[in-house]
Amino acid sequence: MEHATGRHWLNYIDGEWVDSPNRLDIVNPANGEPIATIARATTGDAQRALDAATRCAASGELTRQRPVERVRWLLRIAEEIRAVTEEGARILCLENGKRLCDARDEFLEAARYFEYYAGLADKLEGISVPLGDDYVDFTRYEPMGVSTQIVPWNFPVSICARSLAPALAAGNAVIVKSPELSPLGMCVLFEAIERAGLPRGAVQLLCGLGRDVGAHLAASPQTKQIVFTGSVATGRAILSAAAQWATPSVMELGGKSAAVVFPDSDREALLASVKSGIFFNSGQVCSAMSRLVVHRDIYDEVVADVAKLARSLSIGPGELDPDHTPVISANQLEQVAAMCKAAIAEGAKAVTGGERIESRGGFYMQPTVLAGVHPRMNIASEEVFGPVVAVIPFDTEDEAVEIANGTPYGLVAGVFTRDINRALRFSRRLRAGQVFVNEWYAGGIETPFGGVGLSGFGREKGQEAIYSYVQTKNVAIRVTQD
Ligand code: NAD
């Protein structure tokens, strides 16, 4: 951990690591202690990053050569990321509170994104359109130019790679705005990227406040595409800024995802999914299983089993790889605890948990199971972003669908049943960008991911995502017949 502790970290602009007169303290959520500082980028830094990326995009250095050159850059980046995984994971664990093993997985997943999109960088093939003998017509996929990417704190390293890899594969220059609460793992990621030897200005990393640096980047006409992952409130602000220049955007926002559970489901598989679905990363996952919609015949049993599971989780700092770790900040802890308190006041029952863990110094929330939740309660429709599952009963299939689809969000959804016909019926009827059957978080970097409704629009991951990072140009040629 020594590498992180006490170090002052910098921003990366136009091929150089640069300081700023202002700094941000980065705090360890497991004990509330400051561990390092980072230069707090200014709007001037944001403008320098925009200018550098604009120059790089206009220079043709990312697109002039055969695409295989970009394949090689991306594969080199993947290799460099693998080489810093241990170092990066330790820093990410310390600044974010997450388990060391999960922090390690983030770096490995980041490397996988670069490998995956390396495989597509030389396959962006247009089509030829038949228009008769007097014309030749074809399409080209051209990069957007400058892609501005704004990243949240919950999975900063893997979410950064998720957008950066396809953007580079398609030949864009990129500016990444890291989250104020957890920017250090991304600095290690960029140190690795720097070693891969991309052209100057191809990538920049800024840690600044959302309201000034993020807002400046989103509102700039030099930004030719915005990829935002974060809350609905910030997404709205960014979309308003983007409207000024009609800047194309990908919005990966929040969720209130439901798993529908039938009596014929495999209980062991369900409980394994609940463990990862709502308690992984202390519930700070956009696609967390924050609602469990359970058939009334097994409702009491499932509530009891899930509560037993929640009580059995080992709790501690991320370095020890326990089951359950702190949330990111004192503020987040307060919000999660307040939402639980309000739900209980509305009539929900905390079968277990419901409060912060007072006996620990850091920002620990009790793993919480709320029963007796009615679909109209706030806790059943608003994102908590903490280790809190609301368990709601249903009687009929139609009712289950109505409850599951009854929020403004639609990121992921799930169904647990052994009946294949019912599983397929639900996969069609559930309103979400991704449906899991019998395993929460089934899928991977190869499967398209994104939301409907307030969960956003555009898709990340999979082959489909790369088309968010290009624009189609049609070339129509009149041929003279001599
Ligand atoms: P947030 O919206 O507070 O911040 C996200 C990023 O936006 C940060 O880098 C922040 O500095 C920046 N920002 C804030 N105000 C800005 C502005 N006015 N202009 C430009 N940038 C601005 O979100 P968070 O608290 O970091 O993350 C939690 C949220 O992210 C949750 O709602 C969660 O569901 C969502 N999320 C979604 C996905 C997904 O893929 N759909 C993944 C992870 C997290």
Short mmCIF file of C-alpha atoms and ligand atoms in Angstrom, two decimals:
data_model
loop_
_atom_site.label_atom_id
_atom_site.label_comp_id
_atom_site.label_asym_id
_atom_site.label_seq_id
_atom_site.Cartn_x
_atom_site.Cartn_y
_atom_site.Cartn_z
CA MET A 1 0.00 0.00 0.00
CA GLU A 2 3.04 2.31 0.37
CA HIS A 3 2.89 3.40 -3.26
CA ALA A 4 -0.47 5.11 -2.65
CA THR A 5 -0.01 6.40 0.87
CA GLY A 6 1.29 9.91 1.06
CA ARG A 7 1.80 10.29 -2.68
CA HIS A 8 0.57 13.32 -4.60
CA TRP A 9 -1.01 12.27 -7.92
CA LEU A 10 -1.28 14.33 -11.09
CA ASN A 11 -3.45 14.78 -14.16
CA TYR A 12 -2.39 13.60 -17.62
CA ILE A 13 -2.72 16.17 -20.43
CA ASP A 14 -1.08 16.21 -23.85
CA GLY A 15 1.43 13.51 -22.99
CA GLU A 16 2.50 14.98 -19.64
CA TRP A 17 1.62 14.56 -15.97
CA VAL A 18 0.67 18.01 -14.69
CA ASP A 19 0.08 19.49 -11.25
CA SER A 20 -2.46 22.09 -10.21
CA PRO A 21 -2.47 24.71 -7.44
CA ASN A 22 -5.51 22.98 -5.94
CA ARG A 23 -5.69 19.48 -4.54
CA LEU A 24 -8.20 16.93 -3.37
CA ASP A 25 -7.72 14.66 -0.36
CA ILE A 26 -8.46 11.01 -1.04
CA VAL A 27 -9.84 9.15 1.96
CA ASN A 28 -9.85 5.46 2.90
CA PRO A 29 -13.54 4.54 3.44
CA ALA A 30 -12.55 1.77 5.86
CA ASN A 31 -11.32 4.27 8.48
CA GLY A 32 -12.01 7.78 7.17
CA GLU A 33 -8.28 8.59 7.09
CA PRO A 34 -6.73 10.58 4.20
CA ILE A 35 -4.33 8.41 2.21
CA ALA A 36 -3.08 10.61 -0.63
CA THR A 37 -3.77 13.81 -2.54
CA ILE A 38 -4.43 14.47 -6.21
CA ALA A 39 -4.12 17.64 -8.25
CA ARG A 40 -7.62 19.07 -8.70
CA ALA A 41 -7.88 19.99 -12.35
CA THR A 42 -9.18 23.46 -13.24
CA THR A 43 -11.34 24.49 -16.18
CA GLY A 44 -8.06 25.78 -17.70
CA ASP A 45 -6.70 22.22 -17.52
CA ALA A 46 -9.94 20.97 -19.10
CA GLN A 47 -9.48 23.44 -21.95
CA ARG A 48 -5.85 22.34 -22.45
CA ALA A 49 -7.06 18.73 -22.59
CA LEU A 50 -9.71 19.65 -25.16
CA ASP A 51 -7.12 21.49 -27.28
CA ALA A 52 -4.66 18.57 -27.10
CA ALA A 53 -7.31 16.00 -28.01
CA THR A 54 -8.63 18.20 -30.83
CA ARG A 55 -5.10 18.58 -32.26
CA CYS A 56 -4.48 14.84 -32.04
CA ALA A 57 -7.82 13.96 -33.68
CA ALA A 58 -7.23 16.48 -36.48
CA SER A 59 -3.63 15.34 -37.07
CA GLY A 60 -4.76 12.02 -38.53
CA GLU A 61 -2.24 10.20 -36.30
CA LEU A 62 -4.98 7.90 -35.01
CA THR A 63 -6.52 7.04 -38.36
CA ARG A 64 -3.93 7.52 -41.13
CA GLN A 65 -2.22 4.17 -40.73
CA ARG A 66 -3.64 0.71 -41.34
CA PRO A 67 -6.11 -0.14 -38.52
CA VAL A 68 -3.86 -2.99 -37.44
CA GLU A 69 -1.67 -0.31 -35.84
CA ARG A 70 -4.53 0.49 -33.46
CA VAL A 71 -4.97 -3.24 -32.83
CA ARG A 72 -1.33 -3.34 -31.69
CA TRP A 73 -1.68 -0.25 -29.47
CA LEU A 74 -4.69 -1.75 -27.74
CA LEU A 75 -2.99 -5.11 -27.21
CA ARG A 76 0.06 -3.34 -25.79
CA ILE A 77 -2.20 -1.40 -23.42
CA ALA A 78 -3.82 -4.67 -22.27
CA GLU A 79 -0.39 -6.13 -21.56
CA GLU A 80 0.72 -3.02 -19.62
CA ILE A 81 -2.49 -3.08 -17.56
CA ARG A 82 -1.89 -6.71 -16.62
CA ALA A 83 1.58 -5.73 -15.45
CA VAL A 84 0.21 -3.09 -13.02
CA THR A 85 -2.75 -5.11 -11.77
CA GLU A 86 -1.35 -5.85 -8.34
CA GLU A 87 -0.11 -2.30 -7.71
CA GLY A 88 -3.29 -0.75 -9.11
CA ALA A 89 -5.59 -3.10 -7.21
CA ARG A 90 -3.99 -2.18 -3.89
CA ILE A 91 -4.54 1.52 -4.50
CA LEU A 92 -8.06 1.04 -5.78
CA CYS A 93 -8.94 -1.10 -2.76
CA LEU A 94 -7.57 1.51 -0.38
CA GLU A 95 -9.25 4.56 -1.92
CA ASN A 96 -12.56 2.88 -2.78
CA GLY A 97 -13.11 0.52 0.15
CA LYS A 98 -13.79 -2.40 -2.18
CA ARG A 99 -12.31 -5.87 -1.72
CA LEU A 100 -8.77 -6.37 -2.96
CA CYS A 101 -9.89 -9.35 -5.06
CA ASP A 102 -12.59 -7.22 -6.71
CA ALA A 103 -10.13 -4.39 -7.31
CA ARG A 104 -7.83 -6.92 -8.98
CA ASP A 105 -10.75 -8.10 -11.12
CA GLU A 106 -11.36 -4.52 -12.23
CA PHE A 107 -7.83 -4.26 -13.64
CA LEU A 108 -8.09 -7.66 -15.30
CA GLU A 109 -11.45 -6.69 -16.78
CA ALA A 110 -9.93 -3.42 -18.00
CA ALA A 111 -7.23 -5.41 -19.79
CA ARG A 112 -9.92 -7.63 -21.31
CA TYR A 113 -11.78 -4.59 -22.70
CA PHE A 114 -8.64 -3.53 -24.55
CA GLU A 115 -8.11 -7.06 -25.90
CA TYR A 116 -11.74 -7.37 -26.93
CA TYR A 117 -11.88 -4.05 -28.79
CA ALA A 118 -8.44 -4.66 -30.29
CA GLY A 119 -10.17 -7.52 -32.08
CA LEU A 120 -12.67 -5.09 -33.62
CA ALA A 121 -10.36 -2.18 -34.45
CA ASP A 122 -9.58 -3.54 -37.94
CA LYS A 123 -13.09 -4.80 -38.66
CA LEU A 124 -15.06 -1.57 -38.93
CA GLU A 125 -16.17 -2.32 -42.46
CA GLY A 126 -18.66 -0.18 -44.34
CA ILE A 127 -21.02 -1.42 -47.02
CA SER A 128 -21.34 -0.91 -50.75
CA VAL A 129 -24.79 0.29 -51.80
CA PRO A 130 -25.99 -0.68 -55.31
CA LEU A 131 -27.35 2.37 -57.19
CA GLY A 132 -27.08 1.17 -60.79
CA ASP A 133 -24.17 1.45 -63.22
CA ASP A 134 -23.97 5.25 -63.08
CA TYR A 135 -23.03 5.40 -59.41
CA VAL A 136 -20.63 3.95 -56.91
CA ASP A 137 -21.83 4.29 -53.34
CA PHE A 138 -20.22 3.15 -50.12
CA THR A 139 -20.22 3.88 -46.40
CA ARG A 140 -17.31 4.63 -44.10
CA TYR A 141 -17.22 4.48 -40.31
CA GLU A 142 -15.36 7.57 -39.17
CA PRO A 143 -14.39 8.39 -35.58
CA MET A 144 -16.31 11.11 -33.76
CA GLY A 145 -13.11 13.09 -33.13
CA VAL A 146 -12.91 13.96 -29.44
CA SER A 147 -14.75 11.63 -27.07
CA THR A 148 -15.30 13.03 -23.57
CA GLN A 149 -15.92 10.33 -20.99
CA ILE A 150 -17.17 11.03 -17.47
CA VAL A 151 -16.70 8.20 -15.00
CA PRO A 152 -18.35 7.39 -11.60
CA TRP A 153 -16.59 6.13 -8.48
CA ASN A 154 -18.07 2.66 -8.07
CA PHE A 155 -16.00 0.80 -10.72
CA PRO A 156 -13.72 3.58 -11.94
CA VAL A 157 -11.07 1.42 -13.60
CA SER A 158 -13.29 -1.03 -15.46
CA ILE A 159 -15.89 1.60 -16.45
CA CYS A 160 -13.08 3.81 -17.75
CA ALA A 161 -11.73 0.94 -19.89
CA ARG A 162 -15.24 0.03 -21.05
CA SER A 163 -15.53 3.35 -22.94
CA LEU A 164 -11.89 4.17 -23.59
CA ALA A 165 -11.06 0.91 -25.38
CA PRO A 166 -13.79 1.09 -28.08
CA ALA A 167 -13.22 4.84 -28.50
CA LEU A 168 -9.51 4.27 -29.24
CA ALA A 169 -10.27 1.22 -31.36
CA ALA A 170 -12.43 3.45 -33.56
CA GLY A 171 -9.70 6.12 -33.81
CA ASN A 172 -10.96 8.81 -31.42
CA ALA A 173 -8.91 11.02 -29.13
CA VAL A 174 -10.24 10.81 -25.59
CA ILE A 175 -10.57 12.92 -22.47
CA VAL A 176 -11.52 11.03 -19.32
CA LYS A 177 -12.88 12.83 -16.26
CA SER A 178 -12.24 10.68 -13.21
CA PRO A 179 -14.49 10.71 -10.11
CA GLU A 180 -13.42 12.97 -7.23
CA LEU A 181 -13.82 10.21 -4.60
CA SER A 182 -11.80 7.45 -6.28
CA PRO A 183 -9.40 8.68 -8.97
CA LEU A 184 -6.11 6.94 -8.03
CA GLY A 185 -6.65 3.50 -9.60
CA MET A 186 -7.34 5.33 -12.86
CA CYS A 187 -3.99 7.15 -12.55
CA VAL A 188 -2.28 3.74 -12.39
CA LEU A 189 -4.34 2.66 -15.40
CA PHE A 190 -3.15 5.73 -17.33
CA GLU A 191 0.48 5.15 -16.31
CA ALA A 192 0.10 1.75 -17.96
CA ILE A 193 -1.56 3.26 -21.04
CA GLU A 194 1.23 5.83 -21.33
CA ARG A 195 3.80 3.01 -21.57
CA ALA A 196 1.99 1.64 -24.63
CA GLY A 197 3.25 4.64 -26.62
CA LEU A 198 0.15 6.21 -28.17
CA PRO A 199 0.47 9.50 -30.07
CA ARG A 200 0.58 12.62 -27.88
CA GLY A 201 -2.91 13.91 -27.08
CA ALA A 202 -4.62 10.57 -27.79
CA VAL A 203 -5.69 10.22 -24.15
CA GLN A 204 -5.97 12.66 -21.24
CA LEU A 205 -7.05 12.09 -17.65
CA LEU A 206 -8.46 14.85 -15.47
CA CYS A 207 -9.57 14.64 -11.87
CA GLY A 208 -11.68 17.71 -11.25
CA LEU A 209 -15.02 18.64 -9.81
CA GLY A 210 -18.03 17.64 -11.87
CA ARG A 211 -19.64 21.03 -11.58
CA ASP A 212 -16.70 22.89 -13.17
CA VAL A 213 -14.36 20.53 -15.06
CA GLY A 214 -17.07 18.02 -16.01
CA ALA A 215 -19.49 20.79 -16.96
CA HIS A 216 -16.82 22.58 -19.05
CA LEU A 217 -16.02 19.41 -20.99
CA ALA A 218 -19.70 18.55 -21.54
CA ALA A 219 -20.58 22.06 -22.77
CA SER A 220 -17.61 22.47 -25.12
CA PRO A 221 -18.19 22.40 -28.89
CA GLN A 222 -14.78 20.65 -29.10
CA THR A 223 -16.35 17.61 -27.43
CA LYS A 224 -17.79 15.62 -30.31
CA GLN A 225 -19.25 12.84 -28.20
CA ILE A 226 -20.07 12.42 -24.50
CA VAL A 227 -20.08 9.09 -22.73
CA PHE A 228 -21.49 9.54 -19.26
CA THR A 229 -21.85 6.94 -16.55
CA GLY A 230 -23.37 8.18 -13.32
CA SER A 231 -26.52 9.42 -11.67
CA VAL A 232 -29.74 10.52 -13.34
CA ALA A 233 -29.41 14.06 -11.94
CA THR A 234 -25.95 14.54 -13.47
CA GLY A 235 -27.06 12.84 -16.68
CA ARG A 236 -29.81 15.44 -17.03
CA ALA A 237 -27.35 18.31 -16.51
CA ILE A 238 -24.99 16.83 -19.11
CA LEU A 239 -27.80 16.28 -21.61
CA SER A 240 -28.83 19.92 -21.23
CA ALA A 241 -25.24 20.98 -21.94
CA ALA A 242 -25.02 18.56 -24.87
CA ALA A 243 -28.20 20.01 -26.37
CA GLN A 244 -26.38 23.29 -27.05
CA TRP A 245 -24.18 21.70 -29.74
CA ALA A 246 -26.33 18.64 -30.45
CA THR A 247 -23.46 16.53 -29.12
CA PRO A 248 -24.20 12.80 -29.42
CA SER A 249 -24.26 11.09 -26.06
CA VAL A 250 -24.24 7.68 -24.44
CA MET A 251 -25.98 7.73 -21.05
CA GLU A 252 -25.37 4.92 -18.58
CA LEU A 253 -27.44 5.96 -15.57
CA GLY A 254 -28.88 4.35 -12.47
CA GLY A 255 -31.25 1.48 -11.87
CA LYS A 256 -33.75 -0.15 -9.54
CA SER A 257 -33.49 -3.64 -10.90
CA ALA A 258 -35.81 -6.47 -9.89
CA ALA A 259 -35.34 -10.23 -9.70
CA VAL A 260 -38.63 -12.12 -10.00
CA VAL A 261 -38.56 -15.37 -8.03
CA PHE A 262 -40.91 -18.33 -8.63
CA PRO A 263 -41.48 -21.31 -6.31
CA ASP A 264 -39.85 -23.69 -8.83
CA SER A 265 -36.50 -21.81 -8.73
CA ASP A 266 -33.29 -23.33 -7.39
CA ARG A 267 -32.94 -21.79 -3.91
CA GLU A 268 -29.19 -22.26 -3.69
CA ALA A 269 -28.63 -20.58 -7.05
CA LEU A 270 -30.97 -17.78 -6.00
CA LEU A 271 -29.07 -17.13 -2.76
CA ALA A 272 -25.72 -17.12 -4.58
CA SER A 273 -27.21 -14.53 -6.95
CA VAL A 274 -28.58 -12.44 -4.07
CA LYS A 275 -25.15 -12.46 -2.45
CA SER A 276 -23.46 -11.07 -5.54
CA GLY A 277 -26.52 -9.16 -6.76
CA ILE A 278 -27.00 -6.87 -3.77
CA PHE A 279 -24.07 -7.34 -1.40
CA PHE A 280 -21.18 -7.27 -3.93
CA ASN A 281 -19.36 -3.89 -3.73
CA SER A 282 -21.64 -3.03 -0.81
CA GLY A 283 -24.56 -2.70 -3.22
CA GLN A 284 -22.90 0.20 -5.04
CA VAL A 285 -23.59 -1.26 -8.45
CA CYS A 286 -25.81 0.37 -11.06
CA SER A 287 -27.28 -3.02 -11.95
CA ALA A 288 -27.65 -4.22 -8.34
CA MET A 289 -30.52 -6.56 -7.48
CA SER A 290 -32.13 -3.95 -5.29
CA ARG A 291 -35.62 -5.48 -5.48
CA LEU A 292 -36.53 -9.10 -4.93
CA VAL A 293 -40.05 -9.77 -6.19
CA VAL A 294 -41.04 -13.10 -4.66
CA HIS A 295 -44.07 -15.35 -5.17
CA ARG A 296 -46.24 -15.23 -2.06
CA ASP A 297 -46.10 -19.04 -1.57
CA ILE A 298 -42.36 -18.82 -0.78
CA TYR A 299 -42.16 -15.20 0.38
CA ASP A 300 -41.58 -15.86 4.10
CA GLU A 301 -39.02 -18.61 3.41
CA VAL A 302 -37.07 -16.47 0.96
CA VAL A 303 -37.09 -13.47 3.31
CA ALA A 304 -35.76 -15.71 6.11
CA ASP A 305 -33.06 -17.24 3.86
CA VAL A 306 -31.90 -13.87 2.53
CA ALA A 307 -31.82 -12.40 6.04
CA LYS A 308 -29.75 -15.39 7.22
CA LEU A 309 -27.37 -14.83 4.33
CA ALA A 310 -27.08 -11.10 5.13
CA ARG A 311 -26.32 -11.86 8.80
CA SER A 312 -23.66 -14.40 7.84
CA LEU A 313 -21.55 -11.97 5.79
CA SER A 314 -18.08 -11.28 7.13
CA ILE A 315 -17.40 -7.55 7.43
CA GLY A 316 -14.14 -5.64 7.26
CA PRO A 317 -11.76 -3.52 5.21
CA GLY A 318 -11.25 -4.45 1.56
CA GLU A 319 -7.63 -5.58 2.07
CA LEU A 320 -8.90 -8.62 4.00
CA ASP A 321 -11.30 -9.72 1.21
CA PRO A 322 -14.34 -10.03 3.51
CA ASP A 323 -17.86 -10.50 2.12
CA HIS A 324 -18.91 -6.99 3.01
CA THR A 325 -16.97 -3.71 2.87
CA PRO A 326 -17.69 -0.03 3.63
CA VAL A 327 -19.55 2.29 1.28
CA ILE A 328 -17.56 5.03 -0.43
CA SER A 329 -18.11 8.04 1.86
CA ALA A 330 -19.74 9.42 4.98
CA ASN A 331 -22.24 11.17 2.75
CA GLN A 332 -23.18 7.96 0.94
CA LEU A 333 -23.56 6.16 4.27
CA GLU A 334 -25.84 8.88 5.56
CA GLN A 335 -28.02 8.73 2.44
CA VAL A 336 -28.34 4.93 2.54
CA ALA A 337 -29.19 4.92 6.26
CA ALA A 338 -31.70 7.75 5.75
CA MET A 339 -33.48 5.83 2.96
CA CYS A 340 -33.76 2.78 5.22
CA LYS A 341 -35.13 4.90 8.07
CA ALA A 342 -37.73 6.46 5.77
CA ALA A 343 -38.76 3.03 4.45
CA ILE A 344 -39.23 1.73 8.00
CA ALA A 345 -41.28 4.82 8.84
CA GLU A 346 -43.45 4.03 5.80
CA GLY A 347 -44.14 0.51 7.09
CA ALA A 348 -41.29 -1.67 5.77
CA LYS A 349 -39.71 -4.08 8.24
CA ALA A 350 -35.92 -4.35 8.60
CA VAL A 351 -35.65 -8.13 9.01
CA THR A 352 -31.96 -7.53 9.43
CA GLY A 353 -29.81 -4.39 9.24
CA GLY A 354 -31.24 -0.97 8.45
CA GLU A 355 -28.57 1.10 10.15
CA ARG A 356 -24.93 2.10 9.92
CA ILE A 357 -22.45 -0.02 11.85
CA GLU A 358 -21.54 2.28 14.72
CA SER A 359 -18.82 0.08 16.17
CA ARG A 360 -16.51 0.53 13.18
CA GLY A 361 -14.57 3.68 12.38
CA GLY A 362 -15.24 3.74 8.63
CA PHE A 363 -18.34 4.11 6.48
CA TYR A 364 -19.95 0.72 7.10
CA MET A 365 -23.64 0.05 6.50
CA GLN A 366 -25.33 -3.07 7.83
CA PRO A 367 -26.30 -5.56 5.10
CA THR A 368 -30.02 -4.87 5.05
CA VAL A 369 -33.11 -6.86 4.15
CA LEU A 370 -36.40 -4.96 4.08
CA ALA A 371 -39.60 -7.02 4.01
CA GLY A 372 -43.23 -5.96 3.74
CA VAL A 373 -42.29 -3.49 1.04
CA HIS A 374 -45.14 -2.15 -1.06
CA PRO A 375 -44.39 -1.25 -4.71
CA ARG A 376 -45.57 2.31 -4.09
CA MET A 377 -43.05 2.99 -1.32
CA ASN A 378 -40.08 5.18 -2.17
CA ILE A 379 -37.68 2.34 -1.27
CA ALA A 380 -39.31 0.24 -4.04
CA SER A 381 -38.74 2.80 -6.77
CA GLU A 382 -35.67 4.93 -5.89
CA GLU A 383 -32.06 3.80 -6.25
CA VAL A 384 -30.36 3.31 -2.85
CA PHE A 385 -26.84 2.48 -4.06
CA GLY A 386 -26.06 0.56 -0.89
CA PRO A 387 -26.38 -2.99 0.56
CA VAL A 388 -30.16 -2.85 0.87
CA VAL A 389 -32.64 -5.24 -0.74
CA ALA A 390 -36.39 -4.60 -0.74
CA VAL A 391 -38.42 -7.82 -0.83
CA ILE A 392 -41.89 -7.50 -2.40
CA PRO A 393 -44.52 -10.27 -2.69
CA PHE A 394 -46.62 -11.10 -5.77
CA ASP A 395 -49.41 -13.55 -6.61
CA THR A 396 -49.71 -13.71 -10.40
CA GLU A 397 -47.31 -13.44 -13.35
CA ASP A 398 -49.00 -10.26 -14.54
CA GLU A 399 -48.59 -8.71 -11.11
CA ALA A 400 -44.90 -9.69 -11.04
CA VAL A 401 -44.33 -8.02 -14.41
CA GLU A 402 -46.20 -4.92 -13.32
CA ILE A 403 -44.09 -4.60 -10.16
CA ALA A 404 -40.80 -5.33 -11.92
CA ASN A 405 -41.56 -2.79 -14.67
CA GLY A 406 -43.12 -0.30 -12.28
CA THR A 407 -40.23 2.14 -11.87
CA PRO A 408 -38.95 4.80 -14.27
CA TYR A 409 -35.69 2.80 -14.59
CA GLY A 410 -34.89 -0.18 -16.78
CA LEU A 411 -31.25 -1.22 -16.58
CA VAL A 412 -31.34 -4.97 -15.89
CA ALA A 413 -33.92 -7.45 -14.60
CA GLY A 414 -33.96 -11.12 -13.72
CA VAL A 415 -36.18 -14.14 -13.42
CA PHE A 416 -35.56 -17.26 -11.35
CA THR A 417 -37.54 -20.30 -12.52
CA ARG A 418 -36.96 -23.80 -13.90
CA ASP A 419 -39.75 -23.32 -16.46
CA ILE A 420 -38.09 -22.42 -19.77
CA ASN A 421 -41.31 -21.13 -21.29
CA ARG A 422 -41.88 -18.80 -18.36
CA ALA A 423 -38.23 -17.69 -18.48
CA LEU A 424 -38.55 -16.79 -22.16
CA ARG A 425 -41.90 -15.09 -21.59
CA PHE A 426 -40.35 -12.96 -18.84
CA SER A 427 -37.26 -12.16 -20.86
CA ARG A 428 -39.64 -10.58 -23.39
CA ARG A 429 -41.99 -8.88 -20.91
CA LEU A 430 -39.40 -7.38 -18.53
CA ARG A 431 -38.57 -3.81 -19.51
CA ALA A 432 -34.79 -3.59 -19.22
CA GLY A 433 -31.64 -3.46 -21.33
CA GLN A 434 -30.53 -6.88 -20.10
CA VAL A 435 -32.41 -9.82 -18.56
CA PHE A 436 -30.70 -12.46 -16.42
CA VAL A 437 -32.24 -15.91 -16.15
CA ASN A 438 -31.26 -17.95 -13.07
CA GLU A 439 -27.99 -16.06 -12.50
CA TRP A 440 -27.62 -12.38 -11.68
CA TYR A 441 -24.71 -10.79 -13.58
CA ALA A 442 -24.65 -13.61 -16.12
CA GLY A 443 -23.11 -12.15 -19.26
CA GLY A 444 -19.82 -10.31 -19.58
CA ILE A 445 -17.88 -7.73 -21.49
CA GLU A 446 -19.05 -9.44 -24.71
CA THR A 447 -22.75 -8.76 -24.02
CA PRO A 448 -24.36 -5.38 -24.83
CA PHE A 449 -25.22 -3.38 -21.72
CA GLY A 450 -27.30 -0.26 -21.19
CA GLY A 451 -30.67 0.92 -20.09
CA VAL A 452 -34.10 2.05 -21.10
CA GLY A 453 -36.11 4.85 -19.48
CA LEU A 454 -34.24 6.73 -16.75
CA SER A 455 -31.43 4.15 -16.89
CA GLY A 456 -30.24 5.89 -20.03
CA PHE A 457 -29.62 5.09 -23.66
CA GLY A 458 -26.88 3.80 -25.93
CA ARG A 459 -25.08 0.54 -25.35
CA GLU A 460 -21.66 -0.28 -23.93
CA LYS A 461 -19.87 -3.65 -24.06
CA GLY A 462 -20.05 -6.18 -26.86
CA GLN A 463 -19.58 -5.57 -30.58
CA GLU A 464 -22.54 -3.24 -30.66
CA ALA A 465 -20.83 -0.65 -28.45
CA ILE A 466 -18.15 0.22 -30.96
CA TYR A 467 -20.81 1.76 -33.22
CA SER A 468 -21.43 4.39 -30.52
CA TYR A 469 -17.91 5.65 -31.20
CA VAL A 470 -18.18 6.14 -34.95
CA GLN A 471 -20.37 8.08 -37.33
CA THR A 472 -21.45 6.69 -40.67
CA LYS A 473 -20.52 8.65 -43.76
CA ASN A 474 -22.06 7.78 -47.10
CA VAL A 475 -20.05 8.51 -50.24
CA ALA A 476 -22.14 8.70 -53.43
CA ILE A 477 -20.16 8.94 -56.69
CA ARG A 478 -21.55 9.71 -60.14
CA VAL A 479 -19.65 7.71 -62.70
CA THR A 480 -19.34 8.96 -66.27
CA GLN A 481 -19.95 6.26 -68.90
CA ASP A 482 -17.69 7.03 -71.91
P1 NAD B 1 -22.47 11.25 -10.22
O1 NAD B 1 -23.50 11.52 -11.25
O2 NAD B 1 -22.53 12.02 -8.96
O3 NAD B 1 -21.01 11.50 -10.81
C1 NAD B 1 -20.54 10.84 -11.95
C2 NAD B 1 -19.47 11.69 -12.61
O4 NAD B 1 -20.08 12.88 -13.12
C3 NAD B 1 -18.35 12.14 -11.67
O5 NAD B 1 -17.12 12.05 -12.37
C4 NAD B 1 -18.72 13.61 -11.41
O6 NAD B 1 -17.60 14.40 -11.12
C5 NAD B 1 -19.32 14.01 -12.74
N1 NAD B 1 -20.20 15.19 -12.68
C6 NAD B 1 -20.95 15.63 -11.64
N2 NAD B 1 -21.64 16.75 -11.99
C7 NAD B 1 -21.32 17.01 -13.27
C8 NAD B 1 -21.74 18.01 -14.22
N3 NAD B 1 -22.60 18.97 -13.89
N4 NAD B 1 -21.23 17.97 -15.47
C9 NAD B 1 -20.37 16.99 -15.83
N5 NAD B 1 -19.94 16.01 -14.99
C10 NAD B 1 -20.42 16.02 -13.72
O7 NAD B 1 -22.53 9.68 -9.96
P2 NAD B 1 -21.69 8.85 -8.89
O8 NAD B 1 -22.26 9.17 -7.54
O9 NAD B 1 -20.24 9.00 -9.12
O10 NAD B 1 -22.08 7.35 -9.31
C11 NAD B 1 -23.22 6.73 -8.86
C12 NAD B 1 -24.31 6.73 -9.93
O11 NAD B 1 -23.78 6.19 -11.14
C13 NAD B 1 -25.46 5.82 -9.57
O12 NAD B 1 -26.68 6.44 -9.89
C14 NAD B 1 -25.24 4.59 -10.46
O13 NAD B 1 -26.39 3.87 -10.73
C15 NAD B 1 -24.65 5.20 -11.68
N6 NAD B 1 -23.87 4.21 -12.45
C16 NAD B 1 -24.34 3.74 -13.65
C17 NAD B 1 -23.65 2.75 -14.35
C18 NAD B 1 -24.14 2.22 -15.68
O14 NAD B 1 -23.35 1.63 -16.41
N7 NAD B 1 -25.41 2.38 -16.02
C19 NAD B 1 -22.45 2.26 -13.83
C20 NAD B 1 -22.00 2.76 -12.62
C21 NAD B 1 -22.70 3.75 -11.93
#
